[in-house]
mmCIF file of C-alpha atoms in Angstrom:
data_model
loop_
_atom_site.group_PDB
_atom_site.id
_atom_site.type_symbol
_atom_site.label_atom_id
_atom_site.label_comp_id
_atom_site.label_asym_id
_atom_site.label_seq_id
_atom_site.Cartn_x
_atom_site.Cartn_y
_atom_site.Cartn_z
ATOM 1 C CA MET A 192 -19.291 10.635 10.957
ATOM 2 C CA THR A 193 -15.724 10.401 9.746
ATOM 3 C CA ARG A 194 -13.456 12.131 7.246
ATOM 4 C CA ALA A 195 -12.676 10.299 4.003
ATOM 5 C CA VAL A 196 -10.615 11.042 0.884
ATOM 6 C CA ARG A 197 -13.000 11.207 -2.079
ATOM 7 C CA PHE A 198 -13.340 12.659 -5.573
ATOM 8 C CA HIS A 199 -16.453 13.965 -7.327
ATOM 9 C CA ARG A 200 -14.955 14.149 -10.834
ATOM 10 C CA LEU A 201 -12.175 12.388 -12.708
ATOM 11 C CA GLY A 202 -8.776 13.999 -13.092
ATOM 12 C CA GLY A 203 -5.431 14.758 -11.507
ATOM 13 C CA PRO A 204 -4.542 15.101 -7.828
ATOM 14 C CA GLU A 205 -6.500 18.333 -7.577
ATOM 15 C CA VAL A 206 -9.849 16.469 -7.793
ATOM 16 C CA LEU A 207 -9.254 14.879 -4.387
ATOM 17 C CA GLY A 208 -10.923 16.282 -1.304
ATOM 18 C CA ILE A 209 -11.793 15.312 2.262
ATOM 19 C CA ASP A 210 -15.507 14.734 2.848
ATOM 20 C CA GLU A 211 -17.487 14.009 5.985
ATOM 21 C CA ILE A 212 -19.269 10.670 5.561
ATOM 22 C CA GLU A 213 -21.283 8.391 7.796
ATOM 23 C CA VAL A 214 -19.759 5.063 8.825
ATOM 24 C CA PRO A 215 -22.167 2.378 10.022
ATOM 25 C CA ALA A 216 -21.376 -0.161 12.717
ATOM 26 C CA PRO A 217 -19.394 -3.115 11.337
ATOM 27 C CA ALA A 218 -21.602 -5.757 9.701
ATOM 28 C CA PRO A 219 -21.274 -9.446 10.627
ATOM 29 C CA GLY A 220 -17.806 -10.631 9.640
ATOM 30 C CA GLU A 221 -16.397 -7.098 9.471
ATOM 31 C CA VAL A 222 -13.807 -5.211 11.525
ATOM 32 C CA GLN A 223 -13.983 -1.484 12.149
ATOM 33 C CA ILE A 224 -10.554 0.156 12.199
ATOM 34 C CA ARG A 225 -9.514 3.601 13.414
ATOM 35 C CA VAL A 226 -6.862 4.400 10.824
ATOM 36 C CA ARG A 227 -3.429 5.747 11.797
ATOM 37 C CA ALA A 228 -1.619 5.640 8.438
ATOM 38 C CA LEU A 229 -2.343 5.101 4.739
ATOM 39 C CA GLY A 230 -0.182 3.788 1.887
ATOM 40 C CA LEU A 231 -0.382 5.303 -1.627
ATOM 41 C CA ASN A 232 -0.295 3.266 -4.844
ATOM 42 C CA ARG A 233 -0.317 3.905 -8.585
ATOM 43 C CA ALA A 234 -3.685 2.171 -8.751
ATOM 44 C CA GLU A 235 -5.266 5.053 -6.822
ATOM 45 C CA ALA A 236 -3.992 7.585 -9.347
ATOM 46 C CA LEU A 237 -5.441 5.450 -12.142
ATOM 47 C CA LEU A 238 -8.822 5.191 -10.373
ATOM 48 C CA ARG A 239 -9.232 8.941 -9.943
ATOM 49 C CA ARG A 240 -8.243 9.460 -13.594
ATOM 50 C CA GLY A 241 -10.744 6.861 -14.775
ATOM 51 C CA THR A 242 -8.155 4.496 -16.252
ATOM 52 C CA TYR A 243 -8.138 1.756 -13.594
ATOM 53 C CA ILE A 244 -9.387 -1.825 -14.012
ATOM 54 C CA GLU A 245 -12.640 -0.847 -12.275
ATOM 55 C CA THR A 246 -14.836 2.199 -12.852
ATOM 56 C CA PRO A 247 -15.507 4.577 -9.957
ATOM 57 C CA GLU A 248 -19.064 5.575 -9.075
ATOM 58 C CA LEU A 249 -18.902 9.302 -8.364
ATOM 59 C CA PRO A 250 -18.463 10.550 -5.736
ATOM 60 C CA SER A 251 -15.936 7.807 -5.053
ATOM 61 C CA GLY A 252 -13.719 6.840 -2.173
ATOM 62 C CA ILE A 253 -10.180 5.677 -2.795
ATOM 63 C CA GLY A 254 -7.350 3.705 -1.229
ATOM 64 C CA LEU A 255 -5.922 0.199 -1.007
ATOM 65 C CA GLU A 256 -3.739 0.274 2.127
ATOM 66 C CA ALA A 257 -4.298 1.259 5.742
ATOM 67 C CA ALA A 258 -3.108 0.458 9.249
ATOM 68 C CA GLY A 259 -4.645 1.322 12.582
ATOM 69 C CA GLU A 260 -6.350 0.081 15.731
ATOM 70 C CA VAL A 261 -9.394 -2.174 15.932
ATOM 71 C CA ALA A 262 -12.307 0.029 17.020
ATOM 72 C CA ALA A 263 -15.156 -2.491 16.935
ATOM 73 C CA LEU A 264 -15.947 -6.020 15.768
ATOM 74 C CA GLY A 265 -18.907 -7.281 13.793
ATOM 75 C CA GLN A 266 -20.780 -10.385 14.834
ATOM 76 C CA GLY A 267 -18.869 -13.624 14.337
ATOM 77 C CA VAL A 268 -15.363 -12.135 14.237
ATOM 78 C CA ASP A 269 -12.880 -14.073 16.367
ATOM 79 C CA GLY A 270 -9.178 -13.663 17.072
ATOM 80 C CA LEU A 271 -9.190 -9.864 17.272
ATOM 81 C CA ALA A 272 -10.014 -7.409 20.036
ATOM 82 C CA PRO A 273 -10.575 -3.638 20.269
ATOM 83 C CA GLY A 274 -7.229 -1.874 20.490
ATOM 84 C CA ASP A 275 -5.310 -4.455 18.452
ATOM 85 C CA ALA A 276 -2.760 -2.960 16.027
ATOM 86 C CA VAL A 277 -3.664 -4.197 12.548
ATOM 87 C CA SER A 278 -3.081 -3.581 8.869
ATOM 88 C CA VAL A 279 -5.265 -4.420 5.875
ATOM 89 C CA ILE A 280 -4.688 -6.728 2.916
ATOM 90 C CA PRO A 281 -5.584 -4.677 -0.217
ATOM 91 C CA PRO A 282 -9.260 -5.298 -1.056
ATOM 92 C CA ARG A 283 -10.302 -6.821 -4.366
ATOM 93 C CA SER A 284 -12.396 -3.726 -5.110
ATOM 94 C CA MET A 285 -11.241 -0.233 -4.202
ATOM 95 C CA VAL A 286 -14.663 1.103 -5.207
ATOM 96 C CA ARG A 287 -16.488 -1.229 -2.813
ATOM 97 C CA TRP A 288 -13.965 -0.976 0.060
ATOM 98 C CA PRO A 289 -12.054 2.330 -0.137
ATOM 99 C CA LEU A 290 -9.584 2.482 2.744
ATOM 100 C CA HIS A 291 -8.418 6.094 2.794
ATOM 101 C CA ALA A 292 -10.545 7.424 5.645
ATOM 102 C CA GLU A 293 -10.245 7.948 9.388
ATOM 103 C CA LEU A 294 -12.640 5.075 10.165
ATOM 104 C CA ILE A 295 -13.220 2.057 7.901
ATOM 105 C CA ASN A 296 -15.079 -1.252 7.912
ATOM 106 C CA VAL A 297 -13.392 -4.198 6.179
ATOM 107 C CA PRO A 298 -13.960 -7.972 6.017
ATOM 108 C CA ALA A 299 -12.138 -9.716 8.854
ATOM 109 C CA GLU A 300 -10.245 -12.055 6.512
ATOM 110 C CA TRP A 301 -8.264 -9.066 5.192
ATOM 111 C CA VAL A 302 -7.215 -7.814 8.620
ATOM 112 C CA VAL A 303 -3.770 -8.825 9.912
ATOM 113 C CA ARG A 304 -2.102 -8.304 13.268
ATOM 114 C CA HIS A 305 1.318 -7.187 12.091
ATOM 115 C CA PRO A 306 4.615 -7.554 14.010
ATOM 116 C CA ALA A 307 4.830 -5.195 16.998
ATOM 117 C CA SER A 308 8.147 -3.910 15.676
ATOM 118 C CA LEU A 309 6.372 -2.149 12.778
ATOM 119 C CA GLY A 310 5.269 1.441 13.191
ATOM 120 C CA TRP A 311 2.014 2.650 11.647
ATOM 121 C CA GLU A 312 3.691 4.042 8.540
ATOM 122 C CA GLN A 313 5.620 0.849 7.824
ATOM 123 C CA ALA A 314 2.554 -1.292 8.466
ATOM 124 C CA ALA A 315 0.510 0.789 6.020
ATOM 125 C CA ALA A 316 3.311 0.488 3.468
ATOM 126 C CA SER A 317 3.727 -3.291 3.564
ATOM 127 C CA TRP A 318 0.985 -5.354 2.011
ATOM 128 C CA MET A 319 0.553 -4.135 -1.555
ATOM 129 C CA GLN A 320 4.262 -4.074 -2.334
ATOM 130 C CA TYR A 321 5.215 -7.342 -0.676
ATOM 131 C CA LEU A 322 2.147 -9.282 -1.845
ATOM 132 C CA THR A 323 2.729 -8.080 -5.414
ATOM 133 C CA ALA A 324 6.410 -8.985 -5.403
ATOM 134 C CA TYR A 325 5.899 -12.284 -3.554
ATOM 135 C CA GLY A 326 3.131 -13.423 -5.889
ATOM 136 C CA ALA A 327 5.217 -12.745 -8.975
ATOM 137 C CA LEU A 328 8.626 -13.927 -7.816
ATOM 138 C CA ILE A 329 7.894 -16.739 -5.352
ATOM 139 C CA ASP A 330 4.388 -18.022 -6.084
ATOM 140 C CA ILE A 331 4.630 -17.870 -9.895
ATOM 141 C CA ALA A 332 8.309 -17.741 -10.915
ATOM 142 C CA ARG A 333 9.603 -19.930 -8.037
ATOM 143 C CA LEU A 334 12.621 -17.676 -7.689
ATOM 144 C CA GLY A 335 15.431 -19.369 -5.815
ATOM 145 C CA ARG A 336 19.077 -19.345 -4.870
ATOM 146 C CA GLY A 337 21.402 -18.301 -7.666
ATOM 147 C CA ASP A 338 18.661 -17.081 -10.015
ATOM 148 C CA HIS A 339 19.250 -13.771 -11.759
ATOM 149 C CA VAL A 340 16.128 -11.590 -11.691
ATOM 150 C CA VAL A 341 15.803 -8.329 -13.619
ATOM 151 C CA ILE A 342 13.576 -5.816 -11.789
ATOM 152 C CA THR A 343 12.486 -2.745 -13.758
ATOM 153 C CA ALA A 344 11.039 0.381 -12.108
ATOM 154 C CA ALA A 345 13.279 -0.772 -9.286
ATOM 155 C CA SER A 346 12.965 2.402 -7.212
ATOM 156 C CA SER A 347 9.204 1.929 -6.838
ATOM 157 C CA SER A 348 7.841 0.326 -3.674
ATOM 158 C CA VAL A 349 7.211 -2.970 -5.491
ATOM 159 C CA GLY A 350 10.664 -2.808 -7.058
ATOM 160 C CA LEU A 351 12.331 -2.378 -3.673
ATOM 161 C CA ALA A 352 10.158 -5.147 -2.202
ATOM 162 C CA ALA A 353 11.238 -7.420 -5.052
ATOM 163 C CA ILE A 354 14.904 -6.663 -4.341
ATOM 164 C CA GLN A 355 14.442 -7.583 -0.671
ATOM 165 C CA ILE A 356 12.529 -10.776 -1.461
ATOM 166 C CA ALA A 357 15.131 -11.816 -4.021
ATOM 167 C CA ARG A 358 17.910 -11.325 -1.482
ATOM 168 C CA ALA A 359 15.923 -13.228 1.149
ATOM 169 C CA VAL A 360 15.803 -16.360 -1.040
ATOM 170 C CA GLY A 361 19.397 -16.099 -2.269
ATOM 171 C CA ALA A 362 18.622 -14.796 -5.767
ATOM 172 C CA ILE A 363 20.628 -12.081 -7.553
ATOM 173 C CA PRO A 364 18.534 -8.902 -8.108
ATOM 174 C CA ILE A 365 19.472 -6.730 -11.084
ATOM 175 C CA ALA A 366 17.748 -3.375 -10.571
ATOM 176 C CA VAL A 367 16.840 -1.277 -13.604
ATOM 177 C CA THR A 368 15.938 2.402 -13.328
ATOM 178 C CA ARG A 369 15.421 5.185 -15.868
ATOM 179 C CA THR A 370 18.509 7.268 -15.117
ATOM 180 C CA ALA A 371 21.720 6.891 -13.145
ATOM 181 C CA GLU A 372 20.525 9.201 -10.344
ATOM 182 C CA LYS A 373 19.117 6.373 -8.218
ATOM 183 C CA ARG A 374 21.758 3.760 -9.032
ATOM 184 C CA GLN A 375 23.813 4.122 -5.845
ATOM 185 C CA ALA A 376 20.716 4.204 -3.644
ATOM 186 C CA LEU A 377 19.465 0.964 -5.213
ATOM 187 C CA LEU A 378 22.792 -0.716 -4.511
ATOM 188 C CA GLU A 379 22.670 0.471 -0.901
ATOM 189 C CA LEU A 380 19.115 -0.901 -0.617
ATOM 190 C CA GLY A 381 20.156 -4.399 -1.626
ATOM 191 C CA ALA A 382 20.417 -4.647 -5.408
ATOM 192 C CA ALA A 383 23.363 -6.774 -6.494
ATOM 193 C CA HIS A 384 23.612 -4.662 -9.663
ATOM 194 C CA ALA A 385 21.925 -1.429 -10.779
ATOM 195 C CA LEU A 386 21.482 -0.433 -14.412
ATOM 196 C CA ALA A 387 20.111 2.731 -16.009
ATOM 197 C CA MET A 388 18.038 2.513 -19.174
ATOM 198 C CA ALA A 389 19.479 5.890 -20.158
ATOM 199 C CA ASP A 390 22.861 4.185 -20.572
ATOM 200 C CA GLY A 391 21.535 2.306 -23.627
ATOM 201 C CA ASP A 392 21.753 -1.336 -24.754
ATOM 202 C CA LEU A 393 20.059 -2.749 -21.687
ATOM 203 C CA ALA A 394 20.272 -6.313 -22.977
ATOM 204 C CA ALA A 395 24.057 -6.111 -23.343
ATOM 205 C CA HIS A 396 24.442 -4.714 -19.819
ATOM 206 C CA VAL A 397 22.293 -7.495 -18.335
ATOM 207 C CA LEU A 398 24.163 -10.220 -20.248
ATOM 208 C CA ALA A 399 27.477 -8.755 -19.060
ATOM 209 C CA ILE A 400 26.276 -9.561 -15.533
ATOM 210 C CA THR A 401 24.579 -12.917 -16.107
ATOM 211 C CA GLY A 402 26.885 -14.294 -18.777
ATOM 212 C CA PRO A 403 25.477 -15.628 -22.056
ATOM 213 C CA SER A 404 22.856 -17.737 -20.275
ATOM 214 C CA GLY A 405 20.808 -14.616 -19.387
ATOM 215 C CA ALA A 406 18.320 -13.921 -16.596
ATOM 216 C CA ARG A 407 15.709 -16.564 -15.801
ATOM 217 C CA VAL A 408 13.165 -14.113 -14.319
ATOM 218 C CA VAL A 409 12.098 -10.585 -15.284
ATOM 219 C CA LEU A 410 9.623 -8.487 -13.269
ATOM 220 C CA ASP A 411 8.278 -5.516 -15.219
ATOM 221 C CA PRO A 412 5.461 -2.960 -14.740
ATOM 222 C CA ILE A 413 6.370 -0.845 -17.778
ATOM 223 C CA GLY A 414 5.868 -2.671 -21.084
ATOM 224 C CA GLY A 415 6.513 -0.683 -24.236
ATOM 225 C CA PRO A 416 9.736 -0.854 -26.268
ATOM 226 C CA VAL A 417 11.815 -2.171 -23.322
ATOM 227 C CA PHE A 418 10.157 -5.582 -23.890
ATOM 228 C CA GLU A 419 12.560 -6.346 -26.715
ATOM 229 C CA ALA A 420 15.661 -5.617 -24.642
ATOM 230 C CA LEU A 421 14.328 -7.564 -21.671
ATOM 231 C CA THR A 422 13.528 -10.703 -23.665
ATOM 232 C CA ALA A 423 16.876 -10.475 -25.461
ATOM 233 C CA ALA A 424 18.565 -10.722 -22.055
ATOM 234 C CA MET A 425 16.543 -13.698 -20.823
ATOM 235 C CA ALA A 426 17.586 -17.309 -20.359
ATOM 236 C CA VAL A 427 16.142 -20.254 -22.246
ATOM 237 C CA GLY A 428 12.899 -21.232 -20.516
ATOM 238 C CA GLY A 429 12.773 -17.910 -18.680
ATOM 239 C CA ILE A 430 9.658 -16.112 -17.485
ATOM 240 C CA LEU A 431 8.759 -12.429 -17.806
ATOM 241 C CA ILE A 432 6.000 -11.309 -15.434
ATOM 242 C CA GLU A 433 4.176 -8.129 -16.433
ATOM 243 C CA TYR A 434 2.224 -6.447 -13.635
ATOM 244 C CA GLY A 435 1.579 -2.998 -15.126
ATOM 245 C CA GLY A 436 1.522 -0.918 -18.280
ATOM 246 C CA LEU A 437 3.249 2.353 -17.443
ATOM 247 C CA SER A 438 4.669 2.969 -20.910
ATOM 248 C CA PRO A 439 2.438 5.097 -23.172
ATOM 249 C CA GLU A 440 4.079 3.481 -26.208
ATOM 250 C CA PRO A 441 2.951 0.247 -27.887
ATOM 251 C CA THR A 442 4.452 -2.973 -26.556
ATOM 252 C CA PRO A 443 6.019 -5.063 -29.332
ATOM 253 C CA PHE A 444 5.703 -8.828 -29.249
ATOM 254 C CA PRO A 445 9.286 -10.201 -29.308
ATOM 255 C CA LEU A 446 8.387 -13.184 -31.483
ATOM 256 C CA PHE A 447 11.824 -14.586 -32.252
ATOM 257 C CA ALA A 448 13.126 -14.293 -28.683
ATOM 258 C CA VAL A 449 9.999 -16.038 -27.402
ATOM 259 C CA LEU A 450 10.295 -18.812 -29.986
ATOM 260 C CA SER A 451 14.038 -19.375 -29.834
ATOM 261 C CA LYS A 452 14.176 -19.382 -26.020
ATOM 262 C CA SER A 453 10.788 -20.934 -25.212
ATOM 263 C CA LEU A 454 9.961 -17.920 -23.048
ATOM 264 C CA THR A 455 6.859 -17.446 -20.922
ATOM 265 C CA LEU A 456 5.317 -13.967 -20.917
ATOM 266 C CA ARG A 457 2.872 -13.825 -18.018
ATOM 267 C CA GLY A 458 0.378 -11.123 -17.046
ATOM 268 C CA TYR A 459 -0.185 -10.827 -13.306
ATOM 269 C CA LEU A 460 -2.434 -8.991 -10.830
ATOM 270 C CA VAL A 461 -2.038 -9.202 -7.067
ATOM 271 C CA HIS A 462 -5.717 -10.239 -6.895
ATOM 272 C CA GLU A 463 -4.533 -13.704 -7.956
ATOM 273 C CA ILE A 464 -3.000 -14.003 -4.491
ATOM 274 C CA THR A 465 -5.489 -12.051 -2.397
ATOM 275 C CA GLY A 466 -8.440 -13.900 -3.950
ATOM 276 C CA ASP A 467 -7.100 -17.398 -3.202
ATOM 277 C CA PRO A 468 -7.150 -18.294 0.526
ATOM 278 C CA VAL A 469 -4.448 -20.956 0.210
ATOM 279 C CA ARG A 470 -2.031 -18.801 -1.768
ATOM 280 C CA LEU A 471 -2.776 -15.783 0.448
ATOM 281 C CA ALA A 472 -2.019 -17.778 3.605
ATOM 282 C CA ALA A 473 1.376 -18.792 2.204
ATOM 283 C CA ALA A 474 2.098 -15.202 1.175
ATOM 284 C CA LYS A 475 1.139 -13.811 4.590
ATOM 285 C CA ALA A 476 3.361 -16.347 6.367
ATOM 286 C CA PHE A 477 6.351 -15.479 4.144
ATOM 287 C CA ILE A 478 5.842 -11.722 4.515
ATOM 288 C CA LEU A 479 5.177 -11.740 8.262
ATOM 289 C CA ASP A 480 8.277 -13.883 8.824
ATOM 290 C CA GLY A 481 10.326 -11.453 6.741
ATOM 291 C CA LEU A 482 8.951 -8.388 8.510
ATOM 292 C CA ALA A 483 9.579 -9.943 11.925
ATOM 293 C CA SER A 484 13.153 -10.942 11.068
ATOM 294 C CA GLY A 485 14.009 -7.670 9.336
ATOM 295 C CA ALA A 486 14.710 -9.351 6.004
ATOM 296 C CA LEU A 487 11.782 -7.308 4.692
ATOM 297 C CA SER A 488 11.684 -3.660 5.721
ATOM 298 C CA PRO A 489 9.468 -1.099 3.933
ATOM 299 C CA VAL A 490 11.333 1.891 2.560
ATOM 300 C CA ILE A 491 9.379 5.109 3.172
ATOM 301 C CA ALA A 492 10.051 7.807 0.596
ATOM 302 C CA ARG A 493 8.024 10.532 2.306
ATOM 303 C CA ALA A 494 5.138 10.941 4.743
ATOM 304 C CA PHE A 495 2.354 13.503 4.394
ATOM 305 C CA ALA A 496 -0.400 14.691 6.730
ATOM 306 C CA PHE A 497 -3.979 13.612 5.976
ATOM 307 C CA GLU A 498 -4.835 17.179 4.933
ATOM 308 C CA GLU A 499 -1.952 17.061 2.416
ATOM 309 C CA VAL A 500 -3.390 14.192 0.376
ATOM 310 C CA VAL A 501 -3.396 16.273 -2.838
ATOM 311 C CA GLU A 502 0.304 17.050 -2.378
ATOM 312 C CA ALA A 503 0.948 13.364 -1.643
ATOM 313 C CA HIS A 504 -0.651 12.367 -4.956
ATOM 314 C CA ARG A 505 1.319 15.040 -6.791
ATOM 315 C CA PHE A 506 4.506 13.594 -5.348
ATOM 316 C CA LEU A 507 3.348 10.100 -6.381
ATOM 317 C CA GLU A 508 2.996 11.258 -9.977
ATOM 318 C CA SER A 509 6.318 13.132 -9.968
ATOM 319 C CA ASN A 510 8.286 9.845 -10.081
ATOM 320 C CA GLN A 511 10.848 11.387 -7.733
ATOM 321 C CA GLN A 512 10.256 8.939 -4.895
ATOM 322 C CA LEU A 513 12.439 6.065 -3.803
ATOM 323 C CA GLY A 514 10.086 3.724 -1.980
ATOM 324 C CA LYS A 515 6.611 4.157 -0.536
ATOM 325 C CA ILE A 516 4.580 7.314 0.004
ATOM 326 C CA VAL A 517 2.449 7.285 3.146
ATOM 327 C CA VAL A 518 -0.118 9.562 4.768
ATOM 328 C CA ARG A 519 -0.303 10.037 8.545
ATOM 329 C CA LEU A 520 -3.499 10.478 10.519
#
């Protein structure tokens, strides 16, 4: 038996609880992991509210990120041994493979021995944010030296990961946040420029940085009315990658900006990377190199105890955090 975070009805953080469940021995091709830390993501809040891309079967487990020690190996698993420190690539289905529990079984191809320099909390906070940002900026947009990239929701874990990846390849990250409160922190965390949407005329502020040519790449999880300002600040032939839909307002289609600048508007899910072995291998190599060198370093906003998972989700939904929320076991 093990303890697992689960919910028996849809709703806010208060629906979460810790249940005792049975964990079988790992099946062939699986790794059993004794979990030491968990990473929280917006997707988990959407799942428990019933608004995620997959539908939970109640009672449902939850969780996309975990790090811990190998406890046991299923038949046919090579290259790992009990006691190894590992972290988990986010599974394609959170309903099928929920990770927020003390003991989990996951397919071996999603298990990674991370650099020894990473602690449990940093290891649990790495894969979703860096895979998401890498897939958008490097795999799809081919971000490179001298490129201006506009990063909205920049204080989120993915936003901070995008800033670090942009700096690692010599690009110029322009961080965008809702208010000026986090501007200085974003600059200290690597943004070349930090803008607040509350200051108004976002397009003009971006163009004042880039010059009239505009930004070639935009990374956005918000949608809504900001689409018009973002496309107005883009370069001819630029690409806007949308990886979320946080705005409750309708998203206008910026027809004339798209036509006049030959823009690409591209929807993106991290499953594009995690579901393709070749692209995932390239992403893992890039991220592991960055983690080992220190070019990539997860920013932890706050850590909670396992028994405080409800409070951790409340903090996630408060939008007060700068970086990743983790849970310790």
